[in-house]
Structure formats: C-alpha cells, structure tokens
Amino acid sequence: MKEEQHLPSFALAFLAYLELEKRYSPHTVLAYRTDLEQFFQYMQGTYGDMPLPEIRYFHIQSWLVTGIHPDKKASSSVAAVTIRRKISTLKSFFKYAVRKQLLVQSPMAKVNSPKVRKRLPVFVEEKGMQQLEQNAVEGQPVFTDDFRGATAQLIMDLLYQTGMRRAELIGLTMEQVDEGNKQLKIRGKGNKERFVPISPLLLEQITAYEARKRREIEQPDPHRLLVKPNGKPLDENYVYKVVKAALSQVTTVPKKSPHILRHTFATHLMNNGADLNAVKELLGHSSLAATQVYTHNSIEKLKKVHQQAHPKA
C-alpha cells in the first residue's frame, strides 16, 4: 500500500468523506486520522504492501495487542476506552470501504470491543452556572465589558443553555437564529439538523451581540455569528480557553472543557424533571442509550435528597 502523508489514498478519501459529507468536527476527524495512521504504519512495517482486500481480522487483532504499544500488551498499557475508539474507527473505515466496493466484506465482524466501566458525566452545579449567568463571582465580574468579554459570555451562555457541541457553536450563523419562534437550528453530526428553543433573554443577548459586532469589528467574518476581536471565526482552542477560564472561577471539576457544559445542560434538565426523550432530541443523540447516562446523575441526586429529608433514611 503506497502512502501519502502516512495514509493510503482510500483512507484519505474516507477522512474527506467524514469531514465534508458527515460534517464531523476537525477534532473528531483528527482522531480518526491518528488511528488510521497508526494502523496502516503497523501494517506496512509488519506485513509490507498488503492489499486492502487481504486484511483479515487476525491482522487487526495483532495490531490491537502489539501494535498500539510495541513494548507492552495493549490490555496493560492502553485504556479500554482507547481500544474501543480505535476499533470503532476501523469499523467505520471498513464499512466505508465495502460501500465503495473496495472490499467484499469487512474484516471487523469478529473483532470485539473490550467492556468499559461506565463513568458518570461530570457537570457543574447550578449555583456555579448562575454565577456565570449573572457575571458575578464574590462581587467581581467574570467577563470584561469589551467585545472579547461579550464573546466569552455568549459562548458560555450558548453552550450551557442549548447543550450544543463545540463544533456546532463555532459554525453557528445568524441565519440559524429563528427570532420569531425563539429557537436555534443546529447542524450536528452527520449534517443532521435539530431545533433547540432559547429564552427571550438569550435571544436578546444574541441580537445585541450581532449589533455590537457590526459596530465595533472591522470586516467580521460574514459566515459566523461568533468571532474573535480581530473579526476572524472562532477555533476550537479559542473556545476551550474561554470555557476553562470561566469555569475555573466557579467550579473545581478537573476537566473544564466545552463538553462539560453539554453534560451540565443535560444533567440540569434531568434533575429538574425533563423527559428523557426530550433531552435526547435537544442533544441530537441518535439513540436513547447515549442519553440514558444522565439518568444516573438524576438518581444520585434523588438519593441524596431522600437521605437528607426522609426521617427513615
């Protein structure tokens, strides 16, 4: 298999498909690329120029056991969740290859993913989010009153109040804001669209930000709602830094990432009695199983309330 940038041409075509047709985020596409580069480098170094149709499940098992970390067995050196992700990458790739008639059948049928102990989603308490919403922590403002601060505050409010993903936030346009129905049309994974309601206050914040952007920023990117102070569109690192800086003032959760706000959005909805199917639709999950993890946090809260309030607890 001849390589271009460490990958065969058909693997590069698969990555382009994920980016352009499935509309996966750059972060997700990079994870797929990394897994595929590791796999094909291992195949090249171990088996030479093996044609794609000759790859069998035992070649893949060999990579999972010895190729990910050449000095140790995969089970002792790589977390099960990492193995599961790499298997998922290869399953998606070989499924694509079959659909493109590069293969008759996928070699992944006999490859089993290791079981992973479910971890409860980490989230920020409601008090902390209220402090951010009010822009006041111990009497001090969280966000500055300049355009940078306005952008940071809108980033936080949109992520928390809609549960959207970071990539969905970055790609948001004013055309996706339905002022009449007070909702956002969010374009998610696989180019799927969903509608998420927004409060009158958030809608007012969006329109005020758009007006301020036009007044203060020279030639802002015309295709994005949120921009940097230089007018350029947001990127993943910029959003991460904004979220980390804001959350550092109101919570001690170890991982202060944009995805934590998505967990927080869902958990707060469940804790306040939201229907599981409704939360699924708001998050844009394709299956209910992905949403059910948030019921555990809700149950834990109920247990705590019961222990504190019931005389027989």
PDB file of C-alpha atoms in Angstrom:
ATOM      1  CA  MET A   1       0.000   0.000   0.000  1.00  0.00           C
ATOM      2  CA  LYS A   2       1.645   3.215  -1.091  1.00  0.00           C
ATOM      3  CA  GLU A   3       1.239   6.030   1.379  1.00  0.00           C
ATOM      4  CA  GLU A   4       0.590   9.727   1.056  1.00  0.00           C
ATOM      5  CA  GLN A   5       1.087  11.646   4.278  1.00  0.00           C
ATOM      6  CA  HIS A   6       1.306   8.259   6.097  1.00  0.00           C
ATOM      7  CA  LEU A   7      -2.049   7.140   4.670  1.00  0.00           C
ATOM      8  CA  PRO A   8      -3.227   5.321   1.526  1.00  0.00           C
ATOM      9  CA  SER A   9      -5.369   7.341  -0.870  1.00  0.00           C
ATOM     10  CA  PHE A  10      -8.540   5.421   0.018  1.00  0.00           C
ATOM     11  CA  ALA A  11      -8.032   6.260   3.694  1.00  0.00           C
ATOM     12  CA  LEU A  12      -7.622   9.943   2.820  1.00  0.00           C
ATOM     13  CA  ALA A  13     -10.855   9.705   0.812  1.00  0.00           C
ATOM     14  CA  PHE A  14     -12.568   8.278   3.895  1.00  0.00           C
ATOM     15  CA  LEU A  15     -11.378  11.210   6.027  1.00  0.00           C
ATOM     16  CA  ALA A  16     -12.626  13.657   3.398  1.00  0.00           C
ATOM     17  CA  TYR A  17     -15.989  11.877   3.492  1.00  0.00           C
ATOM     18  CA  LEU A  18     -16.168  12.323   7.275  1.00  0.00           C
ATOM     19  CA  GLU A  19     -15.318  15.999   7.027  1.00  0.00           C
ATOM     20  CA  LEU A  20     -17.353  17.059   4.003  1.00  0.00           C
ATOM     21  CA  GLU A  21     -20.345  14.710   3.957  1.00  0.00           C
ATOM     22  CA  LYS A  22     -20.723  13.620   7.568  1.00  0.00           C
ATOM     23  CA  ARG A  23     -19.641  17.089   8.792  1.00  0.00           C
ATOM     24  CA  TYR A  24     -17.571  15.706  11.642  1.00  0.00           C
ATOM     25  CA  SER A  25     -15.632  18.273  13.644  1.00  0.00           C
ATOM     26  CA  PRO A  26     -11.902  18.820  12.931  1.00  0.00           C
ATOM     27  CA  HIS A  27     -11.149  17.329  16.353  1.00  0.00           C
ATOM     28  CA  THR A  28     -13.057  14.132  15.528  1.00  0.00           C
ATOM     29  CA  VAL A  29     -11.540  13.818  12.052  1.00  0.00           C
ATOM     30  CA  LEU A  30      -8.068  14.230  13.570  1.00  0.00           C
ATOM     31  CA  ALA A  31      -8.785  11.357  15.983  1.00  0.00           C
ATOM     32  CA  TYR A  32      -9.820   9.142  13.048  1.00  0.00           C
ATOM     33  CA  ARG A  33      -6.698  10.174  11.116  1.00  0.00           C
ATOM     34  CA  THR A  34      -4.421   9.356  14.054  1.00  0.00           C
ATOM     35  CA  ASP A  35      -5.946   5.895  14.483  1.00  0.00           C
ATOM     36  CA  LEU A  36      -5.709   5.117  10.765  1.00  0.00           C
ATOM     37  CA  GLU A  37      -2.117   6.349  10.543  1.00  0.00           C
ATOM     38  CA  GLN A  38      -1.143   4.094  13.444  1.00  0.00           C
ATOM     39  CA  PHE A  39      -2.905   1.112  11.892  1.00  0.00           C
ATOM     40  CA  PHE A  40      -1.508   1.464   8.374  1.00  0.00           C
ATOM     41  CA  GLN A  41       2.010   2.209   9.627  1.00  0.00           C
ATOM     42  CA  TYR A  42       1.831  -1.001  11.669  1.00  0.00           C
ATOM     43  CA  MET A  43       0.522  -2.965   8.677  1.00  0.00           C
ATOM     44  CA  GLN A  44       3.255  -1.584   6.409  1.00  0.00           C
ATOM     45  CA  GLY A  45       6.014  -2.307   8.915  1.00  0.00           C
ATOM     46  CA  THR A  46       4.763  -5.782   9.829  1.00  0.00           C
ATOM     47  CA  TYR A  47       3.232  -7.186   6.641  1.00  0.00           C
ATOM     48  CA  GLY A  48       4.594  -4.950   3.872  1.00  0.00           C
ATOM     49  CA  ASP A  49       2.456  -3.846   0.922  1.00  0.00           C
ATOM     50  CA  MET A  50      -0.613  -5.903   1.746  1.00  0.00           C
ATOM     51  CA  PRO A  51      -3.609  -5.086  -0.482  1.00  0.00           C
ATOM     52  CA  LEU A  52      -6.659  -3.863   1.401  1.00  0.00           C
ATOM     53  CA  PRO A  53      -8.851  -6.910   0.493  1.00  0.00           C
ATOM     54  CA  GLU A  54      -6.285  -9.254   2.066  1.00  0.00           C
ATOM     55  CA  ILE A  55      -6.529  -7.703   5.538  1.00  0.00           C
ATOM     56  CA  ARG A  56      -8.164 -10.156   7.962  1.00  0.00           C
ATOM     57  CA  TYR A  57      -9.436  -9.882  11.498  1.00  0.00           C
ATOM     58  CA  PHE A  58      -6.288 -11.506  12.938  1.00  0.00           C
ATOM     59  CA  HIS A  59      -4.158  -8.730  11.412  1.00  0.00           C
ATOM     60  CA  ILE A  60      -6.321  -6.220  13.250  1.00  0.00           C
ATOM     61  CA  GLN A  61      -6.175  -8.209  16.489  1.00  0.00           C
ATOM     62  CA  SER A  62      -2.404  -8.320  16.166  1.00  0.00           C
ATOM     63  CA  TRP A  63      -2.294  -4.520  15.914  1.00  0.00           C
ATOM     64  CA  LEU A  64      -4.603  -4.094  18.900  1.00  0.00           C
ATOM     65  CA  VAL A  65      -2.498  -6.428  21.042  1.00  0.00           C
ATOM     66  CA  THR A  66       1.045  -5.484  20.000  1.00  0.00           C
ATOM     67  CA  GLY A  67       0.988  -2.630  17.519  1.00  0.00           C
ATOM     68  CA  ILE A  68      -0.536   0.171  19.575  1.00  0.00           C
ATOM     69  CA  HIS A  69       2.278  -0.085  22.102  1.00  0.00           C
ATOM     70  CA  PRO A  70       5.108  -2.270  20.750  1.00  0.00           C
ATOM     71  CA  ASP A  71       6.680  -2.948  24.155  1.00  0.00           C
ATOM     72  CA  LYS A  72       3.605  -3.997  26.113  1.00  0.00           C
ATOM     73  CA  LYS A  73       0.355  -5.790  25.594  1.00  0.00           C
ATOM     74  CA  ALA A  74      -2.491  -3.453  24.780  1.00  0.00           C
ATOM     75  CA  SER A  75      -4.559  -4.622  27.744  1.00  0.00           C
ATOM     76  CA  SER A  76      -1.950  -3.418  30.223  1.00  0.00           C
ATOM     77  CA  SER A  77      -0.780  -0.248  28.520  1.00  0.00           C
ATOM     78  CA  VAL A  78      -3.797   1.276  26.832  1.00  0.00           C
ATOM     79  CA  ALA A  79      -7.122   2.073  28.448  1.00  0.00           C
ATOM     80  CA  ALA A  80     -10.087   0.028  27.268  1.00  0.00           C
ATOM     81  CA  VAL A  81     -11.824   3.189  26.124  1.00  0.00           C
ATOM     82  CA  THR A  82      -8.917   3.902  23.752  1.00  0.00           C
ATOM     83  CA  ILE A  83      -9.097   0.391  22.299  1.00  0.00           C
ATOM     84  CA  ARG A  84     -12.840   0.798  21.790  1.00  0.00           C
ATOM     85  CA  ARG A  85     -12.296   4.061  19.935  1.00  0.00           C
ATOM     86  CA  LYS A  86      -9.687   2.526  17.629  1.00  0.00           C
ATOM     87  CA  ILE A  87     -11.967  -0.420  16.891  1.00  0.00           C
ATOM     88  CA  SER A  88     -14.800   1.999  16.167  1.00  0.00           C
ATOM     89  CA  THR A  89     -12.544   3.901  13.753  1.00  0.00           C
ATOM     90  CA  LEU A  90     -11.656   0.739  11.843  1.00  0.00           C
ATOM     91  CA  LYS A  91     -15.272  -0.444  11.763  1.00  0.00           C
ATOM     92  CA  SER A  92     -16.337   2.858  10.221  1.00  0.00           C
ATOM     93  CA  PHE A  93     -13.450   2.796   7.747  1.00  0.00           C
ATOM     94  CA  PHE A  94     -14.023  -0.777   6.557  1.00  0.00           C
ATOM     95  CA  LYS A  95     -17.772  -0.195   6.316  1.00  0.00           C
ATOM     96  CA  TYR A  96     -16.977   2.757   4.041  1.00  0.00           C
ATOM     97  CA  ALA A  97     -14.571   0.586   2.013  1.00  0.00           C
ATOM     98  CA  VAL A  98     -17.270  -2.065   1.467  1.00  0.00           C
ATOM     99  CA  ARG A  99     -19.753   0.593   0.383  1.00  0.00           C
ATOM    100  CA  LYS A 100     -17.196   1.925  -2.104  1.00  0.00           C
ATOM    101  CA  GLN A 101     -16.663  -1.652  -3.367  1.00  0.00           C
ATOM    102  CA  LEU A 102     -13.027  -1.706  -2.280  1.00  0.00           C
ATOM    103  CA  LEU A 103     -13.853  -4.835  -0.267  1.00  0.00           C
ATOM    104  CA  VAL A 104     -16.419  -7.616  -0.442  1.00  0.00           C
ATOM    105  CA  GLN A 105     -16.845  -7.750   3.326  1.00  0.00           C
ATOM    106  CA  SER A 106     -15.399  -6.067   6.389  1.00  0.00           C
ATOM    107  CA  PRO A 107     -12.768  -7.926   8.443  1.00  0.00           C
ATOM    108  CA  MET A 108     -14.174  -6.346  11.615  1.00  0.00           C
ATOM    109  CA  ALA A 109     -17.054  -8.796  12.196  1.00  0.00           C
ATOM    110  CA  LYS A 110     -15.032 -10.974  14.590  1.00  0.00           C
ATOM    111  CA  VAL A 111     -13.313  -8.084  16.370  1.00  0.00           C
ATOM    112  CA  ASN A 112     -14.894  -7.483  19.772  1.00  0.00           C
ATOM    113  CA  SER A 113     -14.568  -4.300  21.792  1.00  0.00           C
ATOM    114  CA  PRO A 114     -13.485  -4.542  25.442  1.00  0.00           C
ATOM    115  CA  LYS A 115     -16.073  -3.656  28.043  1.00  0.00           C
ATOM    116  CA  VAL A 116     -15.663  -0.267  29.649  1.00  0.00           C
ATOM    117  CA  ARG A 117     -16.921   0.634  33.094  1.00  0.00           C
ATOM    118  CA  LYS A 118     -19.430   3.425  32.664  1.00  0.00           C
ATOM    119  CA  ARG A 119     -18.411   6.716  34.219  1.00  0.00           C
ATOM    120  CA  LEU A 120     -20.969   9.287  35.237  1.00  0.00           C
ATOM    121  CA  PRO A 121     -20.733  12.543  33.278  1.00  0.00           C
ATOM    122  CA  VAL A 122     -19.015  15.330  35.195  1.00  0.00           C
ATOM    123  CA  PHE A 123     -21.043  18.520  35.431  1.00  0.00           C
ATOM    124  CA  VAL A 124     -21.064  21.960  37.058  1.00  0.00           C
ATOM    125  CA  GLU A 125     -23.507  22.655  39.888  1.00  0.00           C
ATOM    126  CA  GLU A 126     -26.405  25.007  39.192  1.00  0.00           C
ATOM    127  CA  LYS A 127     -25.045  27.619  41.607  1.00  0.00           C
ATOM    128  CA  GLY A 128     -21.848  27.923  39.584  1.00  0.00           C
ATOM    129  CA  MET A 129     -23.730  28.365  36.323  1.00  0.00           C
ATOM    130  CA  GLN A 130     -25.955  31.005  37.931  1.00  0.00           C
ATOM    131  CA  GLN A 131     -22.850  32.957  38.921  1.00  0.00           C
ATOM    132  CA  LEU A 132     -21.640  32.908  35.318  1.00  0.00           C
ATOM    133  CA  GLU A 133     -25.063  33.924  34.037  1.00  0.00           C
ATOM    134  CA  GLN A 134     -25.129  36.851  36.462  1.00  0.00           C
ATOM    135  CA  ASN A 135     -21.488  37.693  35.646  1.00  0.00           C
ATOM    136  CA  ALA A 136     -20.592  37.930  39.311  1.00  0.00           C
ATOM    137  CA  VAL A 137     -18.363  35.757  41.498  1.00  0.00           C
ATOM    138  CA  GLU A 138     -17.764  37.114  45.009  1.00  0.00           C
ATOM    139  CA  GLY A 139     -18.725  40.570  43.803  1.00  0.00           C
ATOM    140  CA  GLN A 140     -16.298  40.524  40.879  1.00  0.00           C
ATOM    141  CA  PRO A 141     -17.261  40.306  37.183  1.00  0.00           C
ATOM    142  CA  VAL A 142     -16.345  37.113  35.332  1.00  0.00           C
ATOM    143  CA  PHE A 143     -16.414  38.694  31.869  1.00  0.00           C
ATOM    144  CA  THR A 144     -14.904  42.014  30.815  1.00  0.00           C
ATOM    145  CA  ASP A 145     -17.198  44.667  29.333  1.00  0.00           C
ATOM    146  CA  ASP A 146     -15.347  44.837  25.993  1.00  0.00           C
ATOM    147  CA  PHE A 147     -16.117  42.839  22.845  1.00  0.00           C
ATOM    148  CA  ARG A 148     -13.857  39.970  23.935  1.00  0.00           C
ATOM    149  CA  GLY A 149     -15.838  39.674  27.156  1.00  0.00           C
ATOM    150  CA  ALA A 150     -19.162  39.825  25.311  1.00  0.00           C
ATOM    151  CA  THR A 151     -17.997  36.996  23.053  1.00  0.00           C
ATOM    152  CA  ALA A 152     -16.865  34.915  26.025  1.00  0.00           C
ATOM    153  CA  GLN A 153     -20.161  35.391  27.847  1.00  0.00           C
ATOM    154  CA  LEU A 154     -22.216  34.465  24.780  1.00  0.00           C
ATOM    155  CA  ILE A 155     -20.051  31.370  24.229  1.00  0.00           C
ATOM    156  CA  MET A 156     -20.762  30.211  27.781  1.00  0.00           C
ATOM    157  CA  ASP A 157     -24.477  31.006  27.634  1.00  0.00           C
ATOM    158  CA  LEU A 158     -24.991  29.279  24.285  1.00  0.00           C
ATOM    159  CA  LEU A 159     -23.127  26.133  25.317  1.00  0.00           C
ATOM    160  CA  TYR A 160     -24.951  25.849  28.637  1.00  0.00           C
ATOM    161  CA  GLN A 161     -28.430  26.919  27.546  1.00  0.00           C
ATOM    162  CA  THR A 162     -28.576  24.835  24.353  1.00  0.00           C
ATOM    163  CA  GLY A 163     -26.242  21.891  25.040  1.00  0.00           C
ATOM    164  CA  MET A 164     -24.667  22.302  21.614  1.00  0.00           C
ATOM    165  CA  ARG A 165     -21.287  20.825  20.778  1.00  0.00           C
ATOM    166  CA  ARG A 166     -18.202  22.991  20.354  1.00  0.00           C
ATOM    167  CA  ALA A 167     -18.100  22.454  16.572  1.00  0.00           C
ATOM    168  CA  GLU A 168     -21.787  23.376  16.325  1.00  0.00           C
ATOM    169  CA  LEU A 169     -21.116  26.593  18.227  1.00  0.00           C
ATOM    170  CA  ILE A 170     -18.174  27.547  16.014  1.00  0.00           C
ATOM    171  CA  GLY A 171     -20.230  27.033  12.854  1.00  0.00           C
ATOM    172  CA  LEU A 172     -23.279  28.944  14.113  1.00  0.00           C
ATOM    173  CA  THR A 173     -24.623  31.673  11.807  1.00  0.00           C
ATOM    174  CA  MET A 174     -27.216  34.388  12.300  1.00  0.00           C
ATOM    175  CA  GLU A 175     -29.379  32.588   9.714  1.00  0.00           C
ATOM    176  CA  GLN A 176     -29.734  29.716  12.190  1.00  0.00           C
ATOM    177  CA  VAL A 177     -31.367  32.047  14.724  1.00  0.00           C
ATOM    178  CA  ASP A 178     -35.154  31.869  14.367  1.00  0.00           C
ATOM    179  CA  GLU A 179     -36.211  35.040  16.170  1.00  0.00           C
ATOM    180  CA  GLY A 180     -39.930  34.540  15.547  1.00  0.00           C
ATOM    181  CA  ASN A 181     -40.059  31.078  17.132  1.00  0.00           C
ATOM    182  CA  LYS A 182     -37.246  31.770  19.621  1.00  0.00           C
ATOM    183  CA  GLN A 183     -35.171  28.776  18.606  1.00  0.00           C
ATOM    184  CA  LEU A 184     -31.859  27.810  17.022  1.00  0.00           C
ATOM    185  CA  LYS A 185     -31.464  25.459  14.075  1.00  0.00           C
ATOM    186  CA  ILE A 186     -28.361  23.481  14.963  1.00  0.00           C
ATOM    187  CA  ARG A 187     -26.451  21.460  12.383  1.00  0.00           C
ATOM    188  CA  GLY A 188     -24.953  18.472  14.128  1.00  0.00           C
ATOM    189  CA  LYS A 189     -23.080  15.281  13.360  1.00  0.00           C
ATOM    190  CA  GLY A 190     -23.877  13.720  10.020  1.00  0.00           C
ATOM    191  CA  ASN A 191     -25.331  17.047   8.881  1.00  0.00           C
ATOM    192  CA  LYS A 192     -28.435  16.324  10.962  1.00  0.00           C
ATOM    193  CA  GLU A 193     -30.485  19.344  11.967  1.00  0.00           C
ATOM    194  CA  ARG A 194     -32.354  19.872  15.205  1.00  0.00           C
ATOM    195  CA  PHE A 195     -34.226  22.799  16.726  1.00  0.00           C
ATOM    196  CA  VAL A 196     -33.435  23.947  20.249  1.00  0.00           C
ATOM    197  CA  PRO A 197     -35.582  26.585  21.987  1.00  0.00           C
ATOM    198  CA  ILE A 198     -33.890  29.614  23.518  1.00  0.00           C
ATOM    199  CA  SER A 199     -35.083  32.055  26.154  1.00  0.00           C
ATOM    200  CA  PRO A 200     -36.107  35.637  25.289  1.00  0.00           C
ATOM    201  CA  LEU A 201     -33.076  36.842  27.279  1.00  0.00           C
ATOM    202  CA  LEU A 202     -30.663  34.695  25.263  1.00  0.00           C
ATOM    203  CA  LEU A 203     -32.271  35.853  22.016  1.00  0.00           C
ATOM    204  CA  GLU A 204     -31.859  39.453  23.159  1.00  0.00           C
ATOM    205  CA  GLN A 205     -28.220  38.732  24.013  1.00  0.00           C
ATOM    206  CA  ILE A 206     -27.610  37.270  20.542  1.00  0.00           C
ATOM    207  CA  THR A 207     -29.150  40.217  18.694  1.00  0.00           C
ATOM    208  CA  ALA A 208     -27.293  42.724  20.891  1.00  0.00           C
ATOM    209  CA  TYR A 209     -24.023  40.893  20.217  1.00  0.00           C
ATOM    210  CA  GLU A 210     -24.662  40.894  16.466  1.00  0.00           C
ATOM    211  CA  ALA A 211     -25.325  44.654  16.524  1.00  0.00           C
ATOM    212  CA  ARG A 212     -22.202  45.304  18.612  1.00  0.00           C
ATOM    213  CA  LYS A 213     -20.112  43.177  16.283  1.00  0.00           C
ATOM    214  CA  ARG A 214     -21.216  45.264  13.306  1.00  0.00           C
ATOM    215  CA  ARG A 215     -20.426  48.494  15.169  1.00  0.00           C
ATOM    216  CA  GLU A 216     -17.065  47.614  16.670  1.00  0.00           C
ATOM    217  CA  ILE A 217     -15.397  44.992  14.456  1.00  0.00           C
ATOM    218  CA  GLU A 218     -13.945  45.818  11.066  1.00  0.00           C
ATOM    219  CA  GLN A 219     -14.881  43.245   8.436  1.00  0.00           C
ATOM    220  CA  PRO A 220     -16.083  40.454  10.743  1.00  0.00           C
ATOM    221  CA  ASP A 221     -16.396  37.033   9.158  1.00  0.00           C
ATOM    222  CA  PRO A 222     -19.770  37.218   7.367  1.00  0.00           C
ATOM    223  CA  HIS A 223     -20.445  33.492   7.765  1.00  0.00           C
ATOM    224  CA  ARG A 224     -20.193  33.237  11.561  1.00  0.00           C
ATOM    225  CA  LEU A 225     -22.230  34.605  14.449  1.00  0.00           C
ATOM    226  CA  LEU A 226     -19.368  34.486  16.940  1.00  0.00           C
ATOM    227  CA  VAL A 227     -15.990  35.956  16.040  1.00  0.00           C
ATOM    228  CA  LYS A 228     -12.729  36.874  17.729  1.00  0.00           C
ATOM    229  CA  PRO A 229     -11.883  40.541  18.404  1.00  0.00           C
ATOM    230  CA  ASN A 230      -9.953  40.572  15.102  1.00  0.00           C
ATOM    231  CA  GLY A 231     -13.101  39.545  13.230  1.00  0.00           C
ATOM    232  CA  LYS A 232     -11.911  36.039  12.404  1.00  0.00           C
ATOM    233  CA  PRO A 233     -14.077  32.992  13.180  1.00  0.00           C
ATOM    234  CA  LEU A 234     -13.632  31.089  16.415  1.00  0.00           C
ATOM    235  CA  ASP A 235     -11.489  27.969  16.540  1.00  0.00           C
ATOM    236  CA  GLU A 236     -11.551  25.006  18.918  1.00  0.00           C
ATOM    237  CA  ASN A 237      -8.636  26.225  21.030  1.00  0.00           C
ATOM    238  CA  TYR A 238     -10.146  29.697  21.481  1.00  0.00           C
ATOM    239  CA  VAL A 239     -13.429  28.224  22.730  1.00  0.00           C
ATOM    240  CA  TYR A 240     -11.604  25.828  25.050  1.00  0.00           C
ATOM    241  CA  LYS A 241      -9.617  28.665  26.646  1.00  0.00           C
ATOM    242  CA  VAL A 242     -12.760  30.759  27.156  1.00  0.00           C
ATOM    243  CA  VAL A 243     -14.587  27.881  28.836  1.00  0.00           C
ATOM    244  CA  LYS A 244     -11.632  26.893  31.002  1.00  0.00           C
ATOM    245  CA  ALA A 245     -11.101  30.469  32.208  1.00  0.00           C
ATOM    246  CA  ALA A 246     -14.770  30.949  33.090  1.00  0.00           C
ATOM    247  CA  LEU A 247     -15.307  27.582  34.768  1.00  0.00           C
ATOM    248  CA  SER A 248     -12.115  27.978  36.801  1.00  0.00           C
ATOM    249  CA  GLN A 249     -13.885  30.735  38.731  1.00  0.00           C
ATOM    250  CA  VAL A 250     -16.959  28.721  39.715  1.00  0.00           C
ATOM    251  CA  THR A 251     -16.078  25.009  39.922  1.00  0.00           C
ATOM    252  CA  THR A 252     -13.367  22.584  40.958  1.00  0.00           C
ATOM    253  CA  VAL A 253     -14.227  19.875  38.393  1.00  0.00           C
ATOM    254  CA  PRO A 254     -10.896  18.687  36.970  1.00  0.00           C
ATOM    255  CA  LYS A 255     -11.751  18.837  33.270  1.00  0.00           C
ATOM    256  CA  LYS A 256     -13.037  22.285  32.344  1.00  0.00           C
ATOM    257  CA  SER A 257     -13.879  21.701  28.696  1.00  0.00           C
ATOM    258  CA  PRO A 258     -16.746  22.803  26.415  1.00  0.00           C
ATOM    259  CA  HIS A 259     -18.179  19.279  26.584  1.00  0.00           C
ATOM    260  CA  ILE A 260     -18.612  19.655  30.350  1.00  0.00           C
ATOM    261  CA  LEU A 261     -21.225  22.319  29.600  1.00  0.00           C
ATOM    262  CA  ARG A 262     -23.079  19.845  27.384  1.00  0.00           C
ATOM    263  CA  HIS A 263     -23.084  17.375  30.289  1.00  0.00           C
ATOM    264  CA  THR A 264     -24.208  20.179  32.595  1.00  0.00           C
ATOM    265  CA  PHE A 265     -27.067  21.171  30.284  1.00  0.00           C
ATOM    266  CA  ALA A 266     -28.382  17.600  30.153  1.00  0.00           C
ATOM    267  CA  THR A 267     -27.886  16.854  33.846  1.00  0.00           C
ATOM    268  CA  HIS A 268     -29.652  20.025  34.984  1.00  0.00           C
ATOM    269  CA  LEU A 269     -32.574  19.242  32.678  1.00  0.00           C
ATOM    270  CA  MET A 270     -32.869  15.717  34.086  1.00  0.00           C
ATOM    271  CA  ASN A 271     -32.522  16.910  37.685  1.00  0.00           C
ATOM    272  CA  ASN A 272     -35.393  19.315  37.114  1.00  0.00           C
ATOM    273  CA  GLY A 273     -37.725  16.674  35.724  1.00  0.00           C
ATOM    274  CA  ALA A 274     -37.194  16.824  31.957  1.00  0.00           C
ATOM    275  CA  ASP A 275     -38.374  13.881  29.859  1.00  0.00           C
ATOM    276  CA  LEU A 276     -35.531  11.624  28.717  1.00  0.00           C
ATOM    277  CA  ASN A 277     -36.722  11.559  25.108  1.00  0.00           C
ATOM    278  CA  ALA A 278     -36.904  15.353  25.044  1.00  0.00           C
ATOM    279  CA  VAL A 279     -33.317  15.597  26.321  1.00  0.00           C
ATOM    280  CA  LYS A 280     -32.269  13.120  23.619  1.00  0.00           C
ATOM    281  CA  GLU A 281     -33.764  15.354  20.918  1.00  0.00           C
ATOM    282  CA  LEU A 282     -32.219  18.512  22.362  1.00  0.00           C
ATOM    283  CA  LEU A 283     -28.767  16.904  22.447  1.00  0.00           C
ATOM    284  CA  GLY A 284     -29.114  15.473  18.945  1.00  0.00           C
ATOM    285  CA  HIS A 285     -28.367  11.920  20.059  1.00  0.00           C
ATOM    286  CA  SER A 286     -29.184   9.228  17.507  1.00  0.00           C
ATOM    287  CA  SER A 287     -30.085   6.671  20.186  1.00  0.00           C
ATOM    288  CA  LEU A 288     -31.634   6.843  23.629  1.00  0.00           C
ATOM    289  CA  ALA A 289     -28.782   4.777  25.076  1.00  0.00           C
ATOM    290  CA  ALA A 290     -26.400   7.724  24.717  1.00  0.00           C
ATOM    291  CA  THR A 291     -28.757   9.920  26.737  1.00  0.00           C
ATOM    292  CA  GLN A 292     -29.571   7.428  29.490  1.00  0.00           C
ATOM    293  CA  VAL A 293     -26.244   8.022  31.219  1.00  0.00           C
ATOM    294  CA  TYR A 294     -27.676  11.298  32.513  1.00  0.00           C
ATOM    295  CA  THR A 295     -30.396   9.452  34.429  1.00  0.00           C
ATOM    296  CA  HIS A 296     -27.720   8.153  36.796  1.00  0.00           C
ATOM    297  CA  ASN A 297     -26.808  11.647  37.955  1.00  0.00           C
ATOM    298  CA  SER A 298     -30.507  12.361  38.417  1.00  0.00           C
ATOM    299  CA  ILE A 299     -30.950   9.202  40.509  1.00  0.00           C
ATOM    300  CA  GLU A 300     -27.921  10.111  42.632  1.00  0.00           C
ATOM    301  CA  LYS A 301     -29.499  13.491  43.376  1.00  0.00           C
ATOM    302  CA  LEU A 302     -32.777  11.824  44.366  1.00  0.00           C
ATOM    303  CA  LYS A 303     -30.885   9.509  46.729  1.00  0.00           C
ATOM    304  CA  LYS A 304     -29.160  12.476  48.337  1.00  0.00           C
ATOM    305  CA  VAL A 305     -32.443  14.357  48.768  1.00  0.00           C
ATOM    306  CA  HIS A 306     -34.031  11.236  50.260  1.00  0.00           C
ATOM    307  CA  GLN A 307     -31.188  10.751  52.724  1.00  0.00           C
ATOM    308  CA  GLN A 308     -31.341  14.371  53.841  1.00  0.00           C
ATOM    309  CA  ALA A 309     -35.111  14.722  54.075  1.00  0.00           C
ATOM    310  CA  HIS A 310     -36.694  11.355  54.894  1.00  0.00           C
ATOM    311  CA  PRO A 311     -36.951  10.505  58.616  1.00  0.00           C
ATOM    312  CA  LYS A 312     -36.275   6.804  57.966  1.00  0.00           C
ATOM    313  CA  ALA A 313     -33.355   7.316  55.564  1.00  0.00           C
TER     314      ALA A 313
END
